[in-house]
Tab-separated table of C-alpha atoms and ligand atoms in Angstrom:
chain	number	residue	atom	x	y	z
A	1	TRP	CA	52.472	139.293	43.081
A	2	GLY	CA	53.754	135.749	42.976
A	3	LYS	CA	51.037	133.323	44.050
A	4	GLN	CA	48.786	132.160	41.227
A	5	ASP	CA	46.288	129.323	40.963
A	6	SER	CA	47.513	127.385	37.918
A	7	ARG	CA	44.498	125.003	37.784
A	8	VAL	CA	42.198	127.422	35.995
A	9	PRO	CA	43.315	128.795	32.608
A	10	LYS	CA	43.383	132.546	32.860
A	11	GLN	CA	43.781	135.339	30.395
A	12	ARG	CA	47.400	136.416	30.000
A	13	LEU	CA	48.009	139.956	31.082
A	14	LEU	CA	51.191	141.894	30.421
A	15	VAL	CA	51.358	144.749	32.902
A	16	VAL	CA	53.808	147.398	31.747
A	17	ALA	CA	54.849	150.077	34.236
A	18	ASN	CA	58.023	152.096	34.614
A	19	ARG	CA	58.796	150.491	37.970
A	20	LEU	CA	58.637	146.782	38.712
A	21	PRO	CA	56.934	145.775	41.985
A	22	VAL	CA	60.387	144.811	43.237
A	23	SER	CA	63.544	146.908	43.123
A	24	ALA	CA	66.881	145.150	42.804
A	25	ILE	CA	69.992	145.655	44.929
A	26	ARG	CA	73.190	144.088	43.662
A	27	LYS	CA	74.907	141.825	46.179
A	28	SER	CA	77.690	140.448	43.948
A	29	GLU	CA	78.421	139.985	40.256
A	30	ASP	CA	75.494	137.610	39.823
A	31	SER	CA	73.373	137.773	42.969
A	32	TRP	CA	70.562	140.125	43.813
A	33	ALA	CA	68.328	141.135	46.691
A	34	LEU	CA	64.795	142.115	45.709
A	35	GLU	CA	62.792	144.570	47.780
A	36	ILE	CA	59.142	145.535	47.356
A	37	SER	CA	58.921	148.917	45.616
A	38	VAL	CA	57.093	151.844	47.154
A	39	GLY	CA	54.176	153.765	45.640
A	40	GLY	CA	50.460	153.648	44.944
A	41	LEU	CA	50.761	151.914	41.591
A	42	VAL	CA	52.633	148.961	43.090
A	43	SER	CA	50.289	148.874	46.061
A	44	ALA	CA	47.269	148.539	43.759
A	45	LEU	CA	48.710	146.118	41.242
A	46	LEU	CA	50.064	143.740	43.876
A	47	GLY	CA	46.480	142.720	44.623
A	48	ILE	CA	45.729	141.336	41.161
A	49	ASN	CA	45.627	137.553	40.917
A	50	GLU	CA	42.783	136.688	38.572
A	51	PHE	CA	45.061	136.816	35.540
A	52	GLU	CA	48.060	134.930	34.291
A	53	ALA	CA	50.097	138.069	34.712
A	54	ARG	CA	53.633	139.163	33.861
A	55	TRP	CA	55.029	142.542	34.875
A	56	ILE	CA	57.426	144.365	32.564
A	57	GLY	CA	59.397	147.317	33.940
A	58	TRP	CA	62.612	148.814	35.303
A	59	ALA	CA	64.174	147.294	38.424
A	60	GLY	CA	65.494	150.681	39.596
A	61	VAL	CA	69.152	149.804	39.064
A	62	ASN	CA	71.769	150.323	36.369
A	63	VAL	CA	73.085	146.967	35.102
A	64	PRO	CA	75.617	147.625	32.327
A	65	ASP	CA	77.139	144.123	32.123
A	66	GLU	CA	75.876	140.915	30.541
A	67	ILE	CA	76.379	138.706	33.609
A	68	GLY	CA	74.377	141.139	35.702
A	69	GLN	CA	71.587	141.403	33.165
A	70	ARG	CA	71.323	137.631	32.791
A	71	SER	CA	71.345	136.899	36.535
A	72	LEU	CA	68.851	139.676	37.313
A	73	THR	CA	66.527	138.466	34.550
A	74	GLU	CA	66.597	135.000	36.152
A	75	ALA	CA	66.006	136.315	39.672
A	76	LEU	CA	63.073	138.415	38.487
A	77	ALA	CA	61.553	135.571	36.459
A	78	GLU	CA	60.698	133.826	39.757
A	79	LYS	CA	58.503	136.798	40.586
A	80	ARG	CA	57.010	136.778	37.071
A	81	CYS	CA	58.759	140.059	36.358
A	82	ILE	CA	60.630	140.955	33.180
A	83	PRO	CA	63.232	143.732	33.312
A	84	VAL	CA	63.731	146.633	30.962
A	85	PHE	CA	67.352	147.738	31.248
A	86	LEU	CA	67.791	151.498	31.166
A	87	ASP	CA	71.287	152.986	31.244
A	88	GLU	CA	72.291	155.922	33.465
A	89	GLU	CA	71.953	158.563	30.779
A	90	ILE	CA	68.439	157.440	29.812
A	91	VAL	CA	67.400	157.329	33.467
A	92	HIS	CA	68.761	160.831	33.927
A	93	GLN	CA	66.956	162.288	30.902
A	94	TYR	CA	63.795	160.182	30.825
A	95	TYR	CA	63.048	159.346	34.484
A	96	ASN	CA	64.637	162.207	36.464
A	97	GLY	CA	64.123	164.694	33.654
A	98	TYR	CA	61.030	164.370	31.512
A	99	CYS	CA	58.946	162.160	33.840
A	100	ASN	CA	59.697	163.616	37.234
A	101	ASN	CA	60.857	167.151	36.559
A	102	ILE	CA	58.300	167.948	33.853
A	103	LEU	CA	55.266	165.654	33.653
A	104	TRP	CA	54.880	164.890	37.371
A	105	PRO	CA	54.818	168.536	38.598
A	106	LEU	CA	52.671	169.577	35.638
A	107	PHE	CA	50.093	166.834	36.207
A	108	HIS	CA	49.924	167.849	39.895
A	109	TYR	CA	49.270	171.516	39.122
A	110	LEU	CA	52.744	172.670	40.148
A	111	GLY	CA	53.463	173.833	36.601
A	112	LEU	CA	56.779	173.520	34.824
A	113	PRO	CA	59.839	173.907	37.118
A	114	GLN	CA	59.953	177.532	38.277
A	115	GLU	CA	63.518	178.371	39.253
A	116	ASP	CA	65.152	176.713	36.335
A	117	ARG	CA	62.707	177.703	33.671
A	118	LEU	CA	65.246	178.553	30.974
A	119	ALA	CA	67.427	175.552	31.623
A	120	THR	CA	64.310	173.391	31.497
A	121	THR	CA	63.316	174.894	28.194
A	122	ARG	CA	66.746	174.212	26.778
A	123	SER	CA	66.892	170.612	27.970
A	124	PHE	CA	63.293	169.921	27.067
A	125	GLN	CA	63.979	168.571	23.574
A	126	SER	CA	66.665	166.136	24.658
A	127	GLN	CA	64.556	164.927	27.592
A	128	PHE	CA	61.559	164.362	25.367
A	129	ALA	CA	63.729	162.471	22.878
A	130	ALA	CA	64.970	160.264	25.742
A	131	TYR	CA	61.388	159.747	26.895
A	132	LYS	CA	60.410	158.444	23.486
A	133	GLU	CA	63.536	156.307	23.268
A	134	ALA	CA	62.819	154.780	26.697
A	135	ASN	CA	59.192	154.083	25.741
A	136	GLN	CA	60.442	152.297	22.612
A	137	MET	CA	62.725	150.179	24.828
A	138	PHE	CA	59.699	149.125	26.892
A	139	ALA	CA	57.847	148.351	23.642
A	140	ASP	CA	60.703	146.151	22.414
A	141	VAL	CA	60.502	144.038	25.585
A	142	VAL	CA	56.707	143.777	25.312
A	143	ASN	CA	56.986	142.684	21.663
A	144	GLU	CA	59.501	140.025	22.604
A	145	HIS	CA	57.192	138.485	25.237
A	146	TYR	CA	53.788	139.082	23.642
A	147	ARG	CA	51.653	136.129	22.542
A	148	ASP	CA	48.467	136.341	20.462
A	149	GLY	CA	45.457	137.000	22.699
A	150	ASP	CA	47.436	138.706	25.501
A	151	VAL	CA	46.129	141.896	27.003
A	152	VAL	CA	48.789	144.593	27.323
A	153	TRP	CA	48.053	147.081	30.079
A	154	CYS	CA	50.336	150.153	30.135
A	155	HIS	CA	50.492	152.308	33.249
A	156	ASP	CA	51.064	155.904	34.124
A	157	TYR	CA	52.638	159.099	32.887
A	158	HIS	CA	55.997	157.468	32.198
A	159	LEU	CA	54.570	155.469	29.317
A	160	MET	CA	52.324	157.786	27.328
A	161	PHE	CA	54.229	157.111	24.150
A	162	LEU	CA	54.027	153.328	24.544
A	163	PRO	CA	50.542	152.606	23.088
A	164	LYS	CA	51.647	154.173	19.805
A	165	CYS	CA	54.906	152.163	19.683
A	166	LEU	CA	52.998	148.934	20.359
A	167	LYS	CA	50.233	149.510	17.856
A	168	GLU	CA	52.665	150.522	15.126
A	169	HIS	CA	54.395	147.192	15.572
A	170	ASN	CA	51.218	145.079	15.843
A	171	ASN	CA	47.885	146.680	15.201
A	172	LYS	CA	46.023	143.627	16.555
A	173	MET	CA	47.515	143.897	20.032
A	174	LYS	CA	44.906	144.697	22.719
A	175	VAL	CA	46.342	147.753	24.427
A	176	GLY	CA	44.992	149.633	27.431
A	177	TRP	CA	46.542	152.629	29.172
A	178	PHE	CA	45.788	153.854	32.678
A	179	LEU	CA	46.768	157.102	34.397
A	180	HIS	CA	47.455	156.922	38.151
A	181	THR	CA	47.949	160.648	38.664
A	182	PRO	CA	45.513	163.536	38.351
A	183	PHE	CA	45.053	164.945	34.860
A	184	PRO	CA	45.350	168.750	34.965
A	185	SER	CA	42.898	171.242	33.577
A	186	SER	CA	43.599	172.588	30.121
A	187	GLU	CA	45.063	175.893	31.358
A	188	ILE	CA	47.913	173.905	32.906
A	189	HIS	CA	48.188	171.077	30.415
A	190	ARG	CA	48.423	173.236	27.333
A	191	THR	CA	51.750	174.716	28.501
A	192	LEU	CA	53.377	171.354	27.784
A	193	PRO	CA	55.285	171.721	24.507
A	194	SER	CA	54.735	168.094	23.480
A	195	ARG	CA	51.068	167.988	24.566
A	196	SER	CA	49.705	167.058	21.174
A	197	GLU	CA	52.160	164.333	20.324
A	198	LEU	CA	51.770	162.714	23.736
A	199	LEU	CA	47.981	162.678	23.765
A	200	ARG	CA	47.880	161.372	20.223
A	201	SER	CA	50.200	158.525	21.260
A	202	VAL	CA	47.965	157.598	24.178
A	203	LEU	CA	44.964	157.569	21.842
A	204	ALA	CA	46.559	154.735	19.899
A	205	ALA	CA	45.358	152.517	22.799
A	206	ASP	CA	41.989	150.747	22.582
A	207	LEU	CA	40.914	151.888	26.027
A	208	VAL	CA	42.125	154.745	28.188
A	209	GLY	CA	41.331	154.830	31.907
A	210	THR	CA	41.806	157.491	34.535
A	211	LEU	CA	41.290	157.565	38.292
A	212	LYS	CA	39.470	160.869	38.105
A	213	ASP	CA	39.559	164.138	36.106
A	214	LEU	CA	38.102	162.319	33.120
A	215	GLN	CA	36.355	165.467	31.944
A	216	TYR	CA	39.683	167.351	31.702
A	217	TYR	CA	41.272	164.493	29.843
A	218	GLU	CA	38.443	164.209	27.313
A	219	LEU	CA	38.233	167.934	26.740
A	220	GLU	CA	41.950	168.172	26.253
A	221	CYS	CA	41.989	165.299	23.748
A	222	GLN	CA	39.240	167.000	21.808
A	223	ARG	CA	40.851	170.430	21.999
A	224	VAL	CA	44.352	169.324	21.087
A	225	HIS	CA	43.106	167.119	18.296
A	226	SER	CA	40.467	169.373	16.870
A	227	TYR	CA	43.267	171.074	14.906
A	228	SER	CA	43.848	167.853	13.046
A	229	GLY	CA	40.257	166.710	12.669
A	230	ALA	CA	39.885	164.460	15.765
A	231	GLN	CA	36.355	164.403	17.134
A	232	GLY	CA	34.810	163.678	20.491
A	233	THR	CA	31.988	161.157	19.991
A	234	PRO	CA	29.628	159.679	22.602
A	235	ASP	CA	31.798	156.523	22.511
A	236	GLY	CA	35.193	158.135	22.907
A	237	VAL	CA	37.654	160.093	20.807
A	238	GLU	CA	37.923	159.463	17.092
A	239	ASP	CA	41.172	160.381	15.444
A	240	GLN	CA	41.861	159.630	11.772
A	241	GLY	CA	39.215	156.888	11.724
A	242	LYS	CA	40.471	155.211	14.916
A	243	LEU	CA	38.121	155.277	17.904
A	244	THR	CA	39.627	155.116	21.409
A	245	ARG	CA	37.222	154.395	24.216
A	246	VAL	CA	37.803	156.914	26.962
A	247	ALA	CA	35.805	155.025	29.504
A	248	ALA	CA	34.414	156.339	32.761
A	249	ALA	CA	37.000	156.737	35.494
A	250	PHE	CA	38.003	153.481	37.190
A	251	PRO	CA	38.513	154.088	40.914
A	252	ILE	CA	41.387	152.012	42.154
A	253	GLY	CA	41.589	150.115	45.459
A	254	ILE	CA	43.946	147.913	47.473
A	255	ASP	CA	44.135	144.240	48.386
A	256	SER	CA	42.473	144.922	51.755
A	257	GLU	CA	42.588	141.234	52.754
A	258	ARG	CA	46.396	141.349	52.730
A	259	PHE	CA	46.307	144.005	55.457
A	260	VAL	CA	43.529	142.381	57.479
A	261	ARG	CA	45.386	139.026	57.401
A	262	ALA	CA	48.697	140.635	58.381
A	263	LEU	CA	47.166	141.948	61.606
A	264	GLU	CA	46.598	138.337	62.708
A	265	LEU	CA	50.269	137.373	62.407
A	266	PRO	CA	52.122	136.840	65.722
A	267	GLN	CA	55.002	139.161	64.741
A	268	VAL	CA	52.557	141.960	63.902
A	269	LYS	CA	50.704	141.424	67.183
A	270	ASP	CA	54.027	141.637	69.058
A	271	HIS	CA	54.853	144.804	67.227
A	272	ILE	CA	51.468	146.317	68.090
A	273	LYS	CA	52.114	145.521	71.746
A	274	GLU	CA	55.527	147.212	71.638
A	275	LEU	CA	54.088	150.300	69.983
A	276	LYS	CA	51.313	150.537	72.554
A	277	GLU	CA	53.894	150.459	75.326
A	278	ARG	CA	56.069	153.018	73.567
A	279	PHE	CA	53.191	155.471	73.074
A	280	ALA	CA	51.348	154.742	76.347
A	281	GLY	CA	49.451	157.780	77.621
A	282	ARG	CA	49.616	159.553	74.230
A	283	LYS	CA	47.350	159.635	71.212
A	284	VAL	CA	49.136	158.606	68.024
A	285	MET	CA	48.851	160.612	64.832
A	286	LEU	CA	50.373	159.210	61.672
A	287	GLY	CA	51.522	160.399	58.242
A	288	VAL	CA	52.907	157.942	55.653
A	289	ASP	CA	54.148	159.514	52.453
A	290	ARG	CA	56.853	159.357	49.864
A	291	LEU	CA	59.015	162.444	50.422
A	292	ASP	CA	57.364	164.240	47.519
A	293	MET	CA	56.273	167.875	47.196
A	294	ILE	CA	52.740	166.824	46.238
A	295	LYS	CA	52.268	165.143	49.604
A	296	GLY	CA	52.205	168.419	51.553
A	297	ILE	CA	54.496	167.187	54.349
A	298	PRO	CA	55.812	170.641	55.419
A	299	GLN	CA	52.252	172.064	55.487
A	300	LYS	CA	51.064	169.095	57.559
A	301	ILE	CA	53.852	169.500	60.106
A	302	LEU	CA	53.195	173.248	60.353
A	303	ALA	CA	49.520	172.494	61.062
A	304	PHE	CA	50.585	170.118	63.831
A	305	GLU	CA	52.838	172.822	65.272
A	306	LYS	CA	49.951	175.298	65.203
A	307	PHE	CA	47.716	172.794	66.970
A	308	LEU	CA	50.296	172.342	69.762
A	309	GLU	CA	50.836	176.090	70.051
A	310	GLU	CA	47.122	176.696	70.489
A	311	ASN	CA	46.422	173.665	72.694
A	312	PRO	CA	49.135	173.426	75.359
A	313	ILE	CA	47.245	170.678	77.225
A	314	TRP	CA	47.865	168.323	74.315
A	315	ARG	CA	51.628	168.878	74.212
A	316	ASP	CA	52.587	165.768	76.158
A	317	LYS	CA	49.503	163.773	75.205
A	318	VAL	CA	49.955	163.384	71.458
A	319	VAL	CA	52.735	162.317	69.121
A	320	LEU	CA	52.938	162.665	65.338
A	321	VAL	CA	54.781	159.837	63.612
A	322	GLN	CA	55.718	160.871	60.083
A	323	ILE	CA	57.105	158.220	57.751
A	324	ALA	CA	58.728	160.028	54.817
A	325	VAL	CA	60.155	157.560	52.327
A	326	PRO	CA	62.969	159.078	50.211
A	327	THR	CA	62.099	159.065	46.531
A	328	ARG	CA	63.555	160.392	43.239
A	329	THR	CA	66.560	161.597	45.185
A	330	ASP	CA	68.490	162.700	42.079
A	331	VAL	CA	65.877	165.324	41.168
A	332	PRO	CA	66.870	168.745	42.652
A	333	GLU	CA	63.310	169.661	43.766
A	334	TYR	CA	63.206	166.517	45.895
A	335	GLN	CA	66.596	167.286	47.448
A	336	LYS	CA	65.357	170.758	48.417
A	337	LEU	CA	62.204	169.308	49.939
A	338	SER	CA	64.198	166.833	51.997
A	339	SER	CA	66.308	169.603	53.603
A	340	GLN	CA	63.197	171.700	54.187
A	341	VAL	CA	61.394	168.877	55.985
A	342	HIS	CA	64.432	168.053	58.137
A	343	GLU	CA	64.706	171.683	59.153
A	344	ILE	CA	61.034	171.991	60.154
A	345	VAL	CA	61.040	168.667	62.025
A	346	GLY	CA	64.165	169.716	63.943
A	347	ARG	CA	62.659	173.078	64.870
A	348	ILE	CA	59.347	171.633	66.077
A	349	ASN	CA	61.038	168.896	68.030
A	350	GLY	CA	63.227	171.532	69.653
A	351	ARG	CA	60.046	173.243	70.851
A	352	PHE	CA	57.746	170.333	71.691
A	353	GLY	CA	59.553	167.003	71.159
A	354	SER	CA	56.327	165.508	69.841
A	355	LEU	CA	57.371	164.371	66.401
A	356	THR	CA	59.126	161.262	65.206
A	357	ALA	CA	60.176	161.124	61.581
A	358	ASP	CA	61.301	157.916	59.914
A	359	ARG	CA	62.489	156.992	56.445
A	360	SER	CA	60.676	153.737	55.839
A	361	LEU	CA	59.129	150.644	57.401
A	362	ASP	CA	58.622	147.089	56.250
A	363	PHE	CA	55.106	145.891	55.500
A	364	HIS	CA	54.442	144.258	58.873
A	365	ALA	CA	55.770	147.197	60.897
A	366	LEU	CA	53.625	149.495	58.781
A	367	CYS	CA	50.471	147.440	59.452
A	368	ALA	CA	51.196	147.552	63.186
A	369	LEU	CA	51.639	151.303	63.066
A	370	TYR	CA	48.387	151.775	61.146
A	371	ALA	CA	46.612	149.624	63.738
A	372	VAL	CA	47.724	151.688	66.776
A	373	THR	CA	47.028	155.056	65.144
A	374	ASP	CA	44.270	157.311	66.487
A	375	VAL	CA	44.341	159.889	63.709
A	376	ALA	CA	45.837	159.523	60.211
A	377	LEU	CA	46.792	162.667	58.314
A	378	VAL	CA	46.673	162.364	54.532
A	379	THR	CA	47.065	165.951	53.421
A	380	SER	CA	48.383	165.850	49.839
A	381	LEU	CA	48.344	169.157	47.980
A	382	ARG	CA	47.242	167.212	44.913
A	383	ASP	CA	47.253	163.433	44.494
A	384	GLY	CA	46.055	160.475	42.462
A	385	MET	CA	43.875	158.222	44.613
A	386	ASN	CA	46.235	158.073	47.621
A	387	LEU	CA	46.059	154.482	48.753
A	388	VAL	CA	47.670	155.176	52.138
A	389	SER	CA	44.226	156.330	53.239
A	390	TYR	CA	42.804	152.941	52.161
A	391	GLU	CA	45.577	151.022	53.919
A	392	PHE	CA	44.969	152.898	57.159
A	393	VAL	CA	41.226	152.182	57.051
A	394	ALA	CA	41.856	148.470	56.340
A	395	CYS	CA	43.928	148.203	59.561
A	396	GLN	CA	41.492	150.039	61.835
A	397	ALA	CA	38.782	147.426	62.441
A	398	SER	CA	39.368	147.444	66.184
A	399	LYS	CA	40.563	150.992	66.879
A	400	LYS	CA	38.219	152.921	64.538
A	401	GLY	CA	40.550	155.882	64.268
A	402	VAL	CA	39.861	159.062	62.365
A	403	LEU	CA	41.086	159.898	58.866
A	404	ILE	CA	41.890	163.529	58.064
A	405	LEU	CA	41.934	163.633	54.298
A	406	SER	CA	42.853	166.227	51.697
A	407	GLU	CA	40.045	167.233	49.391
A	408	PHE	CA	42.648	167.091	46.576
A	409	ALA	CA	43.290	163.338	46.908
A	410	GLY	CA	41.183	161.048	44.717
A	411	ALA	CA	40.139	159.164	47.862
A	412	ALA	CA	38.142	162.238	48.919
A	413	GLN	CA	35.472	161.081	46.461
A	414	SER	CA	35.192	157.599	47.951
A	415	LEU	CA	36.113	158.091	51.636
A	416	GLY	CA	34.919	161.685	51.973
A	417	ALA	CA	31.788	160.792	53.937
A	418	GLY	CA	33.799	158.913	56.568
A	419	ALA	CA	36.816	161.207	56.745
A	420	ILE	CA	37.297	164.803	57.862
A	421	LEU	CA	38.003	166.597	54.602
A	422	VAL	CA	40.468	169.497	54.649
A	423	ASN	CA	42.138	171.974	52.352
A	424	PRO	CA	45.804	171.124	53.096
A	425	TRP	CA	46.933	174.669	52.238
A	426	ASN	CA	44.809	175.994	55.083
A	427	VAL	CA	47.006	175.319	58.111
A	428	THR	CA	44.426	176.825	60.487
A	429	GLU	CA	41.722	174.484	59.213
A	430	VAL	CA	43.971	171.424	59.440
A	431	ALA	CA	45.021	172.371	62.998
A	432	ALA	CA	41.345	172.699	64.001
A	433	SER	CA	40.574	169.337	62.370
A	434	ILE	CA	43.326	167.703	64.422
A	435	GLY	CA	41.605	168.934	67.592
A	436	TYR	CA	38.242	167.703	66.353
A	437	ALA	CA	39.622	164.289	65.393
A	438	LEU	CA	41.417	163.778	68.726
A	439	THR	CA	38.259	164.435	70.723
A	440	MET	CA	35.665	162.835	68.432
A	441	PRO	CA	33.071	160.776	70.354
A	442	ALA	CA	33.299	156.989	69.926
A	443	ASP	CA	29.908	156.605	68.211
A	444	GLU	CA	30.823	159.151	65.527
A	445	ARG	CA	34.194	157.466	64.963
A	446	GLU	CA	32.455	154.114	64.656
A	447	LYS	CA	29.972	155.423	62.089
A	448	ARG	CA	32.620	157.125	59.986
A	449	HIS	CA	34.897	154.099	60.128
A	450	ARG	CA	32.105	151.734	59.083
A	451	HIS	CA	31.441	153.771	55.973
A	452	ASN	CA	35.100	153.768	54.956
A	453	PHE	CA	35.816	150.160	55.896
A	454	THR	CA	32.900	148.931	53.763
A	455	HIS	CA	34.171	150.912	50.811
A	456	VAL	CA	37.794	149.797	51.132
A	457	THR	CA	36.934	146.113	51.513
A	458	THR	CA	34.473	146.043	48.623
A	459	HIS	CA	36.225	148.252	46.056
A	460	THR	CA	39.453	146.313	45.812
A	461	SER	CA	42.307	146.387	43.337
A	462	GLN	CA	41.138	143.019	42.042
A	463	GLU	CA	37.754	144.439	41.147
A	464	TRP	CA	39.380	147.471	39.553
A	465	ALA	CA	41.635	145.341	37.339
A	466	GLU	CA	38.848	142.967	36.316
A	467	THR	CA	36.595	145.861	35.325
A	468	PHE	CA	39.290	147.546	33.268
A	469	VAL	CA	40.403	144.391	31.470
A	470	SER	CA	36.863	143.270	30.744
A	471	GLU	CA	36.053	146.695	29.253
A	472	LEU	CA	39.204	146.472	27.207
A	473	ASN	CA	38.203	143.043	25.869
A	474	ASP	CA	34.708	144.335	25.017
A	475	THR	CA	36.100	147.419	23.319
A	476	VAL	CA	38.273	145.357	21.022
A	477	VAL	CA	35.369	143.046	20.099
A	478	GLU	CA	33.136	146.062	19.383
A	479	ALA	CA	35.834	147.602	17.189
A	480	GLN	CA	36.154	144.353	15.207
A	481	LEU	CA	32.375	144.239	14.672
A	482	ARG	CA	32.379	147.861	13.561
A	483	THR	CA	35.065	147.286	10.929
A	484	ARG	CA	33.177	144.254	9.578
A	485	GLN	CA	29.960	146.230	9.110
B	501	G6P	C1	53.387	157.362	42.052
B	501	G6P	C2	53.317	157.071	40.569
B	501	G6P	C3	53.876	155.688	40.269
B	501	G6P	C4	55.276	155.554	40.859
B	501	G6P	C5	55.241	155.873	42.356
B	501	G6P	C6	56.620	155.806	43.004
B	501	G6P	O1	52.519	156.533	42.755
B	501	G6P	O2	51.989	157.182	40.094
B	501	G6P	O3	53.930	155.451	38.881
B	501	G6P	O4	55.811	154.281	40.648
B	501	G6P	O5	54.712	157.172	42.533
B	501	G6P	O6	57.515	156.660	42.353
B	501	G6P	P1	58.854	156.144	41.692
B	501	G6P	O7	59.385	157.303	40.931
B	501	G6P	O8	59.715	155.729	42.841
B	501	G6P	O9	58.519	154.956	40.835
């Protein structure tokens, strides 16, 4: 996100996502450090360079004063990013509350928060009001920067109300919306009190895209809207005369070249050498996750413990490196998870000493770690695509390590034939898969890797973005033709 070829005129694209690809840290009244943000959405969108793109979003920091807002806006402009300033109260209600305590668990089949059900019910209205207010704040920034002909691409569960806000302001705006998480089946989704209003707002977009679960999304749109006359048609969902194309799922990818190139850098090669020395005589297993309950980190570590219990000969011959990046640390469920993981890691290390847990790594260190890994464990309980699995594969051209992959990650559809698929809830099955992966013959590893590597290097984020935007352009043209007829 930064380098663009200015010689060829490109279509202007306004990407709107809750989080900018860089998060800001304040160094003084008017100076800022910018760090790359973590998460699948950023990982995918960083690979887009065929558009004249601007990114609109939150920089992850509260900036109440004018000097701060002005200087941060300038610092971000160099990265072609435009900030939306959210104050602490809005962040608390919209981001920690409605987005991450309600929508996120619901969309990942965890249901509405269990322990605090009544408190959640009581605070629901105010959190939903803040959600709508925050979405309107994003819309105001888009409207300020929008030029005729731009494509506006809204992302993820944080911004379901945004297409409606944008279209109400300017009906001619080309608006797409894309969901990066799973979409739950109706039995889960219909518990959401604001289900109807939210889906109707999304349907204000011209094109809606999902990673997967398209059938649930379509059915739910039709079910929720059938009360008010909306119809499912072969072309999409029609609501009060407005047709929204709910196109086939668009599987996302990564900028695989960025990883392949990084492995050639001298500092990454040095790092690989150091890691090989550090882990000499041991096989390396790796987990890289945000510290999120959907990632199944405790279950994964318990499966590793079971494997060591049952296979004493492996105890000093294998190490599990688990990178667990802290995330959404103000949400109580995440705080509980963090203590739980620390406790389990401490206990297992007390018994076997075969686990290293780390909070985060920079991009080059991460590439080096991927490259020296023998077995990657991606065992989410439920996930969007999970691009960590793609990143691992991109860095494995020489080692041809094995990917153990949850059947509940979107990547299971694309990398399933090359990976060992597991049900992450089944600790016995995951433990057995670890044994299988560690002893897999070289020719089988090679074959599986080839399948995955070909997929990851041909289904890139660039291709994903081009397909979505070109469908969005076509959809708008078709709609114009239809109204002229
Ligand atoms: C997931 C979501 C993204 C989000 C990322 C990181 O990948 O789909 O929208 O940005 O997690 O979470 P955070 O709350 O830190 O932005």
